[in-house]
Coordinates of C-alpha atoms and ligand atoms in Angstrom, one line a residue:
X866 CA 223.0 18.6 108.9
X867 CA 226.6 17.8 109.8
X868 CA 228.6 21.0 110.3
X869 CA 232.1 20.4 108.8
X870 CA 233.8 23.1 110.9
X871 CA 232.7 21.2 114.0
X872 CA 234.9 18.3 113.0
X873 CA 238.6 17.9 113.9
X874 CA 241.0 16.6 111.3
X875 CA 240.8 13.1 112.7
X876 CA 237.0 13.3 112.7
X877 CA 237.1 14.2 109.0
X878 CA 239.4 11.3 108.3
X879 CA 237.0 9.0 110.2
X880 CA 234.0 10.4 108.3
X881 CA 235.7 9.7 105.0
X882 CA 236.6 6.1 105.9
X883 CA 233.0 5.6 107.1
X884 CA 231.9 6.7 103.7
X885 CA 234.2 4.3 102.0
X886 CA 236.7 7.0 100.9
X887 CA 240.4 7.0 101.6
X888 CA 241.2 8.8 104.9
X889 CA 243.4 11.3 103.2
X890 CA 240.3 12.9 101.7
X891 CA 239.6 14.1 105.2
X892 CA 243.0 15.8 105.2
X893 CA 242.2 17.5 101.9
X894 CA 238.9 18.7 103.2
X895 CA 240.5 19.9 106.4
X896 CA 243.1 22.0 104.4
X897 CA 240.4 23.5 102.2
X898 CA 238.4 24.5 105.3
X899 CA 241.1 25.6 107.7
X900 CA 243.9 26.9 105.4
X901 CA 242.1 28.1 102.3
X902 CA 239.0 29.1 104.3
X903 CA 236.6 28.1 101.4
X904 CA 232.9 28.0 102.1
X905 CA 231.9 26.6 98.8
X906 CA 232.4 22.9 98.0
X907 CA 232.9 23.7 94.3
X908 CA 236.2 25.2 95.2
X909 CA 237.5 21.9 96.6
X910 CA 238.8 21.0 93.2
X911 CA 240.9 17.9 94.2
X912 CA 237.9 16.0 95.5
X913 CA 236.0 13.7 93.2
X914 CA 232.7 15.2 91.9
X915 CA 230.7 12.4 93.5
X916 CA 232.2 13.0 96.9
X917 CA 231.5 16.7 96.6
X918 CA 227.9 15.9 95.7
X919 CA 227.6 13.7 98.8
X920 CA 229.1 16.4 101.0
X921 CA 226.7 18.9 99.5
X922 CA 223.6 16.9 100.5
X923 CA 224.9 15.8 104.0
X924 CA 227.0 18.6 105.3
X925 CA 227.2 22.3 105.6
X926 CA 230.3 24.6 105.9
X927 CA 229.5 28.0 107.2
X928 CA 227.4 28.1 110.4
X929 CA 227.3 32.0 110.4
X930 CA 225.0 34.2 108.4
X931 CA 226.0 37.8 108.3
X932 CA 223.1 40.1 109.2
X933 CA 224.9 43.5 109.3
X934 CA 228.1 45.1 110.1
X935 CA 228.8 48.6 111.4
X936 CA 232.0 50.5 111.5
X937 CA 233.1 53.0 114.1
X938 CA 233.5 56.7 113.1
X939 CA 237.3 56.4 113.2
X940 CA 237.1 53.4 110.8
X941 CA 239.2 51.3 113.2
X942 CA 236.6 49.1 114.6
X943 CA 234.0 46.9 112.9
X944 CA 231.2 45.0 114.6
X945 CA 229.5 42.2 112.8
X946 CA 226.2 40.6 113.8
X947 CA 225.7 37.0 112.7
X948 CA 222.6 34.7 112.8
X949 CA 223.3 31.1 113.8
X950 CA 221.4 28.2 112.3
X951 CA 218.9 28.1 115.2
X952 CA 218.1 31.8 114.9
X953 CA 220.2 33.0 117.8
X954 CA 222.6 35.9 117.1
X955 CA 226.1 36.7 118.2
X956 CA 228.4 39.8 117.8
X957 CA 232.0 39.7 116.7
X958 CA 234.4 42.6 116.6
X959 CA 237.4 43.5 114.4
X960 CA 239.9 46.1 115.8
X961 CA 242.8 47.7 114.0
X962 CA 245.5 49.1 116.2
X963 CA 248.9 50.1 114.8
X964 CA 250.1 47.0 113.0
X965 CA 247.7 44.7 114.8
X966 CA 244.5 43.3 113.4
X967 CA 242.6 41.7 116.3
X968 CA 239.3 39.8 116.2
X969 CA 237.3 39.6 119.4
X970 CA 235.2 36.4 119.4
X971 CA 232.3 35.1 121.3
X972 CA 232.0 31.6 122.9
X973 CA 228.4 31.6 124.1
X974 CA 225.1 33.1 123.1
X975 CA 224.6 35.4 126.1
X976 CA 226.3 34.6 129.4
X977 CA 225.4 33.0 132.6
X978 CA 227.9 34.7 134.9
X979 CA 225.7 37.6 135.9
X980 CA 228.4 40.3 136.3
X981 CA 226.3 43.4 137.3
X982 CA 228.1 45.9 135.0
X983 CA 228.1 43.8 131.8
X984 CA 225.5 44.0 129.0
X985 CA 226.0 40.4 127.9
X986 CA 224.9 39.2 131.4
X987 CA 221.6 41.1 131.3
X988 CA 220.1 38.6 128.8
X989 CA 221.3 35.5 130.6
X990 CA 222.7 32.4 128.9
X991 CA 221.0 31.0 125.8
X992 CA 223.5 28.3 124.9
X993 CA 227.2 27.4 124.3
X994 CA 228.6 27.9 120.8
X995 CA 229.9 24.8 118.9
X996 CA 233.6 24.7 117.9
X997 CA 232.7 25.4 114.3
X998 CA 230.7 28.5 115.3
X999 CA 233.7 29.8 117.2
X1000 CA 236.2 29.0 114.4
X1001 CA 234.0 30.6 111.8
X1002 CA 234.1 34.0 113.5
X1003 CA 237.9 34.0 113.1
X1004 CA 237.7 32.7 109.5
X1005 CA 235.1 35.4 108.6
X1006 CA 237.4 38.3 109.3
X1007 CA 240.5 36.5 108.1
X1008 CA 238.9 35.8 104.8
X1009 CA 237.7 39.4 104.5
X1010 CA 241.2 40.7 105.3
X1011 CA 242.9 38.4 102.8
X1012 CA 240.4 39.0 100.0
X1013 CA 239.3 42.5 100.1
X1014 CA 241.8 44.3 102.3
X1015 CA 241.2 47.9 101.6
X1016 CA 238.6 50.1 100.3
X1017 CA 235.6 48.7 102.1
X1018 CA 235.2 51.1 105.0
X1019 CA 237.9 50.1 107.5
X1020 CA 241.4 51.6 107.3
X1021 CA 243.2 48.8 105.6
X1022 CA 245.1 49.5 102.4
X1023 CA 246.1 46.1 101.2
X1024 CA 245.2 42.4 101.7
X1025 CA 246.3 41.4 105.2
X1026 CA 245.8 38.7 107.9
X1027 CA 244.7 38.7 111.5
X1028 CA 247.5 39.1 114.0
X1029 CA 245.6 38.5 117.2
X1030 CA 242.5 36.7 118.5
X1031 CA 241.0 37.7 121.8
X1032 CA 238.4 35.5 123.3
X1033 CA 236.6 38.4 125.0
X1034 CA 233.3 38.6 123.3
X1035 CA 230.0 37.3 124.5
X1036 CA 230.1 34.5 127.1
X1037 CA 232.4 32.9 129.5
X1038 CA 235.0 31.0 127.5
X1039 CA 235.9 28.5 130.2
X1040 CA 232.3 27.6 130.7
X1041 CA 232.4 26.2 127.2
X1042 CA 235.8 24.6 127.6
X1043 CA 235.8 21.7 125.1
X1044 CA 234.5 23.6 122.2
X1045 CA 236.8 26.5 122.9
X1046 CA 239.9 24.2 123.1
X1047 CA 239.0 22.6 119.9
X1048 CA 238.6 26.0 118.3
X1049 CA 241.9 27.2 119.6
X1050 CA 243.7 24.1 118.4
X1051 CA 242.2 24.7 114.9
X1052 CA 243.2 28.4 114.7
X1053 CA 246.6 27.8 116.3
X1054 CA 247.5 24.9 114.0
X1055 CA 250.8 25.9 112.3
X1056 CA 250.0 23.5 109.4
X1057 CA 246.9 25.4 108.4
X1058 CA 245.8 28.6 110.0
X1059 CA 249.3 29.7 111.1
X1060 CA 248.1 32.2 113.7
X1061 CA 250.7 31.8 116.3
X1062 CA 249.1 30.6 119.5
X1063 CA 251.0 33.2 121.3
X1064 CA 248.6 35.8 119.9
X1065 CA 245.5 34.2 121.3
X1066 CA 244.3 35.7 124.6
X1067 CA 241.4 34.2 126.6
X1068 CA 239.6 36.2 129.3
X1069 CA 237.8 34.5 132.1
X1070 CA 235.8 35.6 135.0
X1071 CA 237.8 33.1 137.1
X1072 CA 236.5 29.6 136.9
X1073 CA 239.2 28.0 139.0
X1074 CA 238.8 24.3 138.1
X1075 CA 238.9 25.3 134.4
X1076 CA 242.0 27.5 134.9
X1077 CA 243.6 24.5 136.5
X1078 CA 242.6 22.4 133.5
X1079 CA 244.0 25.0 131.1
X1080 CA 247.3 25.0 133.1
X1081 CA 247.8 21.3 132.2
X1082 CA 246.9 21.8 128.5
X1083 CA 249.4 22.1 125.7
X1084 CA 247.9 25.2 124.3
X1085 CA 250.0 28.3 124.6
X1086 CA 247.2 30.9 125.0
X1087 CA 247.6 33.9 127.2
X1088 CA 245.3 34.2 130.2
X1089 CA 243.4 37.3 131.2
X1090 CA 241.4 37.4 134.4
X1091 CA 238.5 39.8 135.0
X1092 CA 239.2 41.0 138.5
X1093 CA 237.4 44.4 138.9
X1094 CA 237.7 44.4 142.7
X1095 CA 240.5 43.9 145.2
X1096 CA 238.3 42.5 148.0
X1097 CA 235.9 39.6 148.2
X1098 CA 233.2 41.8 149.7
X1099 CA 233.1 44.0 146.6
X1100 CA 233.9 41.3 144.0
X1101 CA 231.0 39.2 145.3
X1102 CA 228.7 42.0 144.2
X1103 CA 230.3 42.9 140.9
X1104 CA 231.3 39.4 139.8
X1105 CA 228.9 37.0 141.6
X1106 CA 230.9 33.9 140.7
X1107 CA 233.4 35.2 143.3
X1108 CA 231.1 33.8 145.9
X1109 CA 232.0 30.4 144.7
X1110 CA 235.6 31.1 143.7
X1111 CA 236.9 33.8 146.0
X1112 CA 239.9 36.0 145.4
X1113 CA 242.6 34.2 147.4
X1114 CA 241.8 30.9 145.7
X1115 CA 241.7 32.6 142.3
X1116 CA 245.1 34.3 142.8
X1117 CA 246.5 30.9 143.9
X1118 CA 245.2 29.3 140.7
X1119 CA 246.9 32.1 138.7
X1120 CA 250.1 31.3 140.5
X1121 CA 249.8 27.7 139.6
X1122 CA 249.1 28.6 136.0
X1123 CA 252.2 30.9 136.0
X1124 CA 254.5 28.3 137.6
X1125 CA 253.6 25.8 135.0
X1126 CA 253.4 28.0 131.9
X1127 CA 255.8 30.9 132.7
X1128 CA 253.3 33.2 131.0
X1129 CA 252.5 36.7 132.3
X1130 CA 248.8 37.1 133.3
X1131 CA 246.7 40.1 132.4
X1132 CA 244.2 41.3 135.0
X1133 CA 241.3 43.4 133.8
X1134 CA 239.8 46.1 136.0
X1135 CA 236.9 48.2 134.8
X1136 CA 237.0 51.5 136.7
X1137 CA 233.6 52.4 138.2
X1138 CA 233.2 55.8 139.9
X1139 CA 232.9 55.5 143.6
X1140 CA 232.7 51.7 143.5
X1141 CA 236.2 50.3 142.9
X1142 CA 238.4 53.4 142.1
X1143 CA 239.5 54.7 145.5
X1144 CA 243.1 55.1 146.4
X1145 CA 242.8 52.5 149.1
X1146 CA 241.5 50.0 146.6
X1147 CA 244.4 50.7 144.3
X1148 CA 246.7 49.9 147.2
X1149 CA 244.8 46.7 148.1
X1150 CA 245.0 45.7 144.4
X1151 CA 248.8 46.3 144.4
X1152 CA 249.2 44.1 147.5
X1153 CA 247.1 41.4 146.0
X1154 CA 249.1 41.2 142.8
X1155 CA 252.5 42.0 144.4
X1156 CA 254.2 38.6 143.7
X1157 CA 252.7 37.7 140.4
X1158 CA 254.1 38.4 137.0
X1159 CA 251.2 40.3 135.6
X1160 CA 249.9 43.3 133.7
X1161 CA 246.9 45.2 134.9
X1162 CA 244.6 46.5 132.2
X1163 CA 242.5 49.4 133.5
X1164 CA 239.3 50.0 131.5
X1165 CA 237.1 53.0 132.2
X1166 CA 233.7 51.4 132.4
X1167 CA 231.8 51.4 129.1
X1168 CA 228.3 52.7 129.3
X1169 CA 225.5 50.1 129.2
X1170 CA 221.8 50.8 129.5
X1171 CA 220.1 50.6 132.9
X1172 CA 223.4 50.4 134.8
X1173 CA 223.8 51.8 138.2
X1174 CA 227.5 52.3 137.5
X1175 CA 229.4 55.2 136.0
X1176 CA 232.9 55.3 134.6
X1177 CA 235.7 56.8 136.7
X1178 CA 236.7 60.3 135.4
X1179 CA 240.0 60.6 133.6
X1180 CA 242.0 62.3 136.4
X1181 CA 240.9 59.8 139.0
X1182 CA 241.6 56.9 136.6
X1183 CA 245.2 58.3 136.1
X1184 CA 245.6 58.6 139.8
X1185 CA 244.6 54.9 140.3
X1186 CA 247.0 53.9 137.5
X1187 CA 249.9 55.8 139.2
X1188 CA 249.4 54.0 142.5
X1189 CA 249.8 50.7 140.7
X1190 CA 252.8 51.7 138.7
X1191 CA 254.4 53.3 141.8
X1192 CA 254.0 49.9 143.5
X1193 CA 255.8 48.4 140.5
X1194 CA 252.7 46.7 139.2
X1195 CA 252.8 47.0 135.4
X1196 CA 249.6 48.7 134.4
X1197 CA 248.1 50.6 131.5
X1198 CA 244.8 52.3 130.6
X1199 CA 243.1 50.4 127.9
X1200 CA 242.0 52.4 124.9
X1201 CA 238.3 52.5 124.6
X1202 CA 237.3 51.3 121.2
X1203 CA 234.0 51.1 119.3
X1204 CA 232.0 52.5 122.1
X1205 CA 229.5 54.4 119.9
X1206 CA 228.7 51.2 118.0
X1207 CA 228.3 49.2 121.2
X1208 CA 231.3 47.1 120.4
X1209 CA 233.3 47.8 123.5
X1210 CA 234.1 45.5 126.4
X1211 CA 230.9 44.3 128.1
X1212 CA 228.7 45.9 125.4
X1213 CA 228.0 42.9 123.2
X1214 CA 224.8 41.0 123.3
X1215 CA 222.1 39.3 121.3
X1216 CA 220.6 41.5 118.6
X1217 CA 217.2 41.2 120.1
X1218 CA 218.5 43.0 123.2
X1219 CA 220.8 45.4 121.4
X1220 CA 219.1 48.8 121.0
X1221 CA 220.7 49.7 117.6
X1222 CA 220.2 46.2 116.2
X1223 CA 216.6 45.4 116.9
X1224 CA 215.3 47.0 113.7
X1225 CA 217.7 45.0 111.6
X1226 CA 216.4 41.6 112.3
Ligands
LIG1246 N1 233.4 36.3 130.4 C1 234.8 36.6 130.2 C2 235.0 37.1 128.8 C3 234.4 38.4 128.5 S1 235.7 39.5 128.3 C4 235.3 37.5 131.2 O1 234.5 38.0 132.0 O2 236.5 37.7 131.3 C5 234.9 41.1 128.4 C6 235.6 42.0 129.4 O3 235.0 43.2 129.5 C7 235.7 41.3 130.8 O4 236.8 41.7 131.5 C8 234.5 42.0 131.5 O5 234.5 42.0 132.9 C9 234.6 43.4 130.9 N2 233.4 44.2 131.0 C10 232.2 43.8 131.1 N3 231.3 44.9 131.1 C11 232.1 46.0 131.0 C12 231.8 47.4 130.9 N4 230.5 47.8 131.0 N5 232.8 48.2 130.7 C13 234.1 47.7 130.6 N6 234.4 46.5 130.7 C14 233.4 45.6 130.9

């Protein structure tokens, strides 16, 4: 079955011409899908009935089937579990914060990067998501915000729209580069989705050749890099891909990205007690990032099962933060969100591996 969300606007035009229809039918379908976010062909009222019937037999729109969603106690975070057409499952998170409504999307089923403190890595990589499967995650929450707005659990009073997309869910986004870029182009398209590309942030483990590719693209996404250690010796252990793409080379790629795009880079650093949170490591980190326009996001490690690592205590975390800010490295402590529903950083995974989800399948 042809998945319509996997097709770009020009693919849709080509499809229509190949069916003997005028190309502008492709534009109409694109608008229905990406601007109006319809999932039902019957709503595409300006298409001839015969064309709708053919679309109904040969194509499908929504690649995601909602299994369940859970809200955090404070009603500010919602995690949704979806089943894909092949039976795999993915998790997607909506977060409300002041006037921001942010969706955290996944790019792979599982992840192959093997970071030792991350739950997604524990199950390995099942497969890449298709562009449509990535786009549909954003559409799902945008549609919900637009239509229902308030009254359904989360603290939203009136119909609203998404303000931010973070590509920080399951998977390594830059390991699924082409589908990701297609998805970003679709959700950053000012003619349809209207989400300013400035509000899209992509987080990577540091795949240097792909950062270099991104540097040359005309997509104004923000880059976040999962650093977690200030030395190769430690980073090799925590983020094994560092053995292939070591710190100096990674920082050099960040410089190239910045020189070309002029955008500030975020560095993520999950604080683990007795592992990467010593004063000396904060000083090393300050030196490493001294001449780069950046922001360091410190995250007290989120708990995951069977992990040898513990989060740094609040007082030590604040001390670490102060060393950075004293060295004039802009840094903040990230709010921990949705931890009790396993929706926090590094806690997402396939339902079959998620303790609170297994029974729901
Ligand atoms: N693969 C990409 C995208 C995932 S983003 C990346 O690594 O950047 C998820 C973020 O949460 C990453 O910065 C990741 O390193 C971090 N993370 C993973 N496990 C975590 C944990 N247990 N606690 C806090 N952060 C974690």
